[in-house]
């Protein structure tokens, strides 16, 4: 039997919600990359408040990534893996060949012929565990992999942000690696 979780109506935080939405709405025109930090005691509804604040941007189809940090999953680059998984509809149940084919097709659509993005395709695919013999990633010396991965992530986020605003919600950031 599946248990469905039902959330109650969001009440009592209208002022905070309006303030967050106002800051989010102003961000694209500000010419900067603001960070909004929501803090408070555990269990008071910070995550719910942020989810409610982000709802209009999710509904509008913006790039909204919701990263969950977990003290038990302290893998290097896990936050970025979550972004890549979401952007490329990663499904761990797909056979690796099918998952890689879907990633490659979506990556080429995103790259739109950009030579640098096409070059780093296998570097970013490595975050999902996809590796191909003869790829750029497979031929990189181990000491060069961190820098190339950083460059690939920056190129990926920059391409996403070129089309529209990218919003990243990091929940429980104190556990971020």
Coordinates of C-alpha atoms in Angstrom, one line a residue:
X1 CA 0.0 0.0 0.0
X2 CA 1.2 3.4 -0.9
X3 CA 0.9 6.2 1.7
X4 CA 0.3 9.6 0.3
X5 CA 1.6 12.6 2.2
X6 CA -0.8 15.5 2.2
X7 CA 0.5 19.0 3.2
X8 CA -1.8 21.4 5.0
X9 CA -2.6 24.8 3.6
X10 CA 0.3 27.2 3.9
X11 CA -0.8 29.8 6.5
X12 CA 0.7 32.2 9.0
X13 CA 3.9 33.1 7.0
X14 CA 2.4 35.4 4.4
X15 CA 4.8 38.3 5.2
X16 CA 7.9 36.1 4.9
X17 CA 6.6 34.4 1.8
X18 CA 5.9 37.8 0.2
X19 CA 9.4 39.0 1.1
X20 CA 11.1 36.0 -0.4
X21 CA 9.1 36.2 -3.6
X22 CA 9.9 39.9 -3.9
X23 CA 13.6 39.2 -3.5
X24 CA 13.5 36.3 -6.0
X25 CA 11.5 38.5 -8.5
X26 CA 14.0 41.3 -8.3
X27 CA 17.1 39.1 -8.7
X28 CA 17.1 38.7 -12.5
X29 CA 17.1 42.5 -13.0
X30 CA 19.6 43.2 -10.3
X31 CA 22.7 42.4 -12.4
X32 CA 24.0 40.2 -9.5
X33 CA 23.8 36.7 -8.2
X34 CA 22.1 37.1 -4.9
X35 CA 22.1 34.5 -2.1
X36 CA 19.1 34.4 0.2
X37 CA 19.7 32.6 3.5
X38 CA 16.7 31.4 5.5
X39 CA 17.6 30.4 9.0
X40 CA 15.8 29.4 12.1
X41 CA 15.2 26.6 14.6
X42 CA 14.7 23.0 13.3
X43 CA 11.1 22.1 12.5
X44 CA 9.7 25.6 12.1
X45 CA 9.0 25.2 8.4
X46 CA 12.0 26.8 6.6
X47 CA 12.0 24.2 3.8
X48 CA 8.3 24.5 3.3
X49 CA 8.5 28.3 3.2
X50 CA 11.2 28.2 0.5
X51 CA 9.2 25.5 -1.5
X52 CA 6.2 27.8 -1.4
X53 CA 8.3 30.8 -2.5
X54 CA 9.8 28.9 -5.4
X55 CA 6.4 27.5 -6.6
X56 CA 5.6 30.2 -9.1
X57 CA 9.0 29.8 -10.8
X58 CA 8.6 26.0 -10.9
X59 CA 5.2 26.4 -12.5
X60 CA 6.6 28.8 -15.1
X61 CA 9.2 26.2 -16.2
X62 CA 12.3 28.0 -14.9
X63 CA 15.4 26.1 -14.0
X64 CA 14.7 25.5 -10.3
X65 CA 17.0 23.0 -8.6
X66 CA 16.2 21.8 -5.1
X67 CA 19.3 20.3 -3.5
X68 CA 18.9 18.2 -0.4
X69 CA 22.0 17.9 1.8
X70 CA 22.1 14.8 4.1
X71 CA 24.6 14.2 6.9
X72 CA 24.6 10.5 5.9
X73 CA 25.4 11.2 2.2
X74 CA 28.6 13.2 2.3
X75 CA 29.8 12.3 -1.2
X76 CA 32.1 14.9 -2.9
X77 CA 30.1 17.0 -5.4
X78 CA 26.8 15.5 -4.4
X79 CA 25.0 18.9 -4.7
X80 CA 26.2 19.2 -8.3
X81 CA 25.2 15.6 -9.0
X82 CA 21.7 16.4 -7.9
X83 CA 21.6 19.4 -10.3
X84 CA 22.9 17.3 -13.2
X85 CA 20.5 14.4 -12.4
X86 CA 17.5 16.8 -12.4
X87 CA 18.6 18.6 -15.6
X88 CA 19.0 15.4 -17.5
X89 CA 16.1 13.4 -16.0
X90 CA 18.5 10.8 -14.6
X91 CA 16.8 7.5 -13.8
X92 CA 19.0 4.9 -12.0
X93 CA 16.6 2.2 -13.1
X94 CA 17.4 2.7 -16.8
X95 CA 20.1 0.5 -18.3
X96 CA 23.3 2.5 -18.5
X97 CA 23.3 2.5 -22.3
X98 CA 19.8 4.0 -22.4
X99 CA 20.6 6.5 -19.7
X100 CA 23.8 7.6 -21.5
X101 CA 22.0 7.8 -24.8
X102 CA 19.3 10.1 -23.2
X103 CA 22.0 12.2 -21.5
X104 CA 23.9 12.6 -24.8
X105 CA 20.8 13.6 -26.7
X106 CA 19.8 16.2 -24.1
X107 CA 23.4 17.5 -23.8
X108 CA 23.7 18.0 -27.6
X109 CA 20.4 19.9 -27.5
X110 CA 21.7 22.1 -24.7
X111 CA 25.1 22.6 -26.3
X112 CA 23.6 23.8 -29.6
X113 CA 26.9 23.1 -31.4
X114 CA 29.1 24.9 -28.9
X115 CA 32.5 23.3 -29.3
X116 CA 33.5 23.6 -25.7
X117 CA 30.3 22.2 -24.4
X118 CA 30.5 19.3 -26.8
X119 CA 34.2 18.7 -25.7
X120 CA 33.2 18.4 -22.0
X121 CA 30.1 16.2 -22.5
X122 CA 31.8 13.1 -21.2
X123 CA 33.3 15.1 -18.2
X124 CA 29.8 16.0 -17.0
X125 CA 28.4 12.6 -17.9
X126 CA 30.9 11.1 -15.4
X127 CA 29.0 12.7 -12.5
X128 CA 26.2 10.3 -13.4
X129 CA 28.5 7.4 -13.6
X130 CA 28.5 7.3 -17.4
X131 CA 31.9 6.6 -18.9
X132 CA 32.8 5.7 -22.5
X133 CA 36.0 4.2 -23.8
X134 CA 37.9 6.8 -25.7
X135 CA 36.0 9.8 -24.3
X136 CA 37.7 13.0 -23.1
X137 CA 37.0 12.0 -19.5
X138 CA 38.5 8.5 -19.9
X139 CA 41.7 9.9 -21.4
X140 CA 42.3 12.6 -18.8
X141 CA 45.1 12.1 -16.3
X142 CA 43.7 11.8 -12.8
X143 CA 45.4 15.0 -11.7
X144 CA 43.5 17.0 -14.4
X145 CA 40.1 15.6 -13.7
X146 CA 39.1 18.0 -10.9
X147 CA 39.9 21.1 -12.9
X148 CA 38.1 19.7 -16.0
X149 CA 35.1 18.8 -13.9
X150 CA 35.0 22.3 -12.5
X151 CA 35.2 23.8 -16.0
X152 CA 32.4 21.5 -17.3
X153 CA 30.1 22.4 -14.4
X154 CA 30.7 26.1 -14.9
X155 CA 30.1 25.8 -18.7
X156 CA 26.9 23.8 -18.0
X157 CA 25.5 26.3 -15.4
X158 CA 26.5 29.2 -17.7
X159 CA 24.6 27.7 -20.6
X160 CA 21.5 27.1 -18.4
X161 CA 21.7 30.7 -17.1
X162 CA 22.1 32.1 -20.6
X163 CA 18.5 31.1 -21.4
X164 CA 16.9 32.1 -18.2
X165 CA 17.4 32.6 -14.5
X166 CA 18.6 29.6 -12.5
X167 CA 17.4 29.2 -9.0
X168 CA 19.1 26.8 -6.6
X169 CA 17.6 25.9 -3.3
X170 CA 20.0 24.2 -1.0
X171 CA 18.1 22.6 1.9
X172 CA 20.1 21.8 5.1
X173 CA 23.3 23.5 3.6
X174 CA 25.1 22.8 6.9
X175 CA 25.7 19.3 5.6
X176 CA 27.0 20.4 2.2
X177 CA 30.4 18.9 1.4

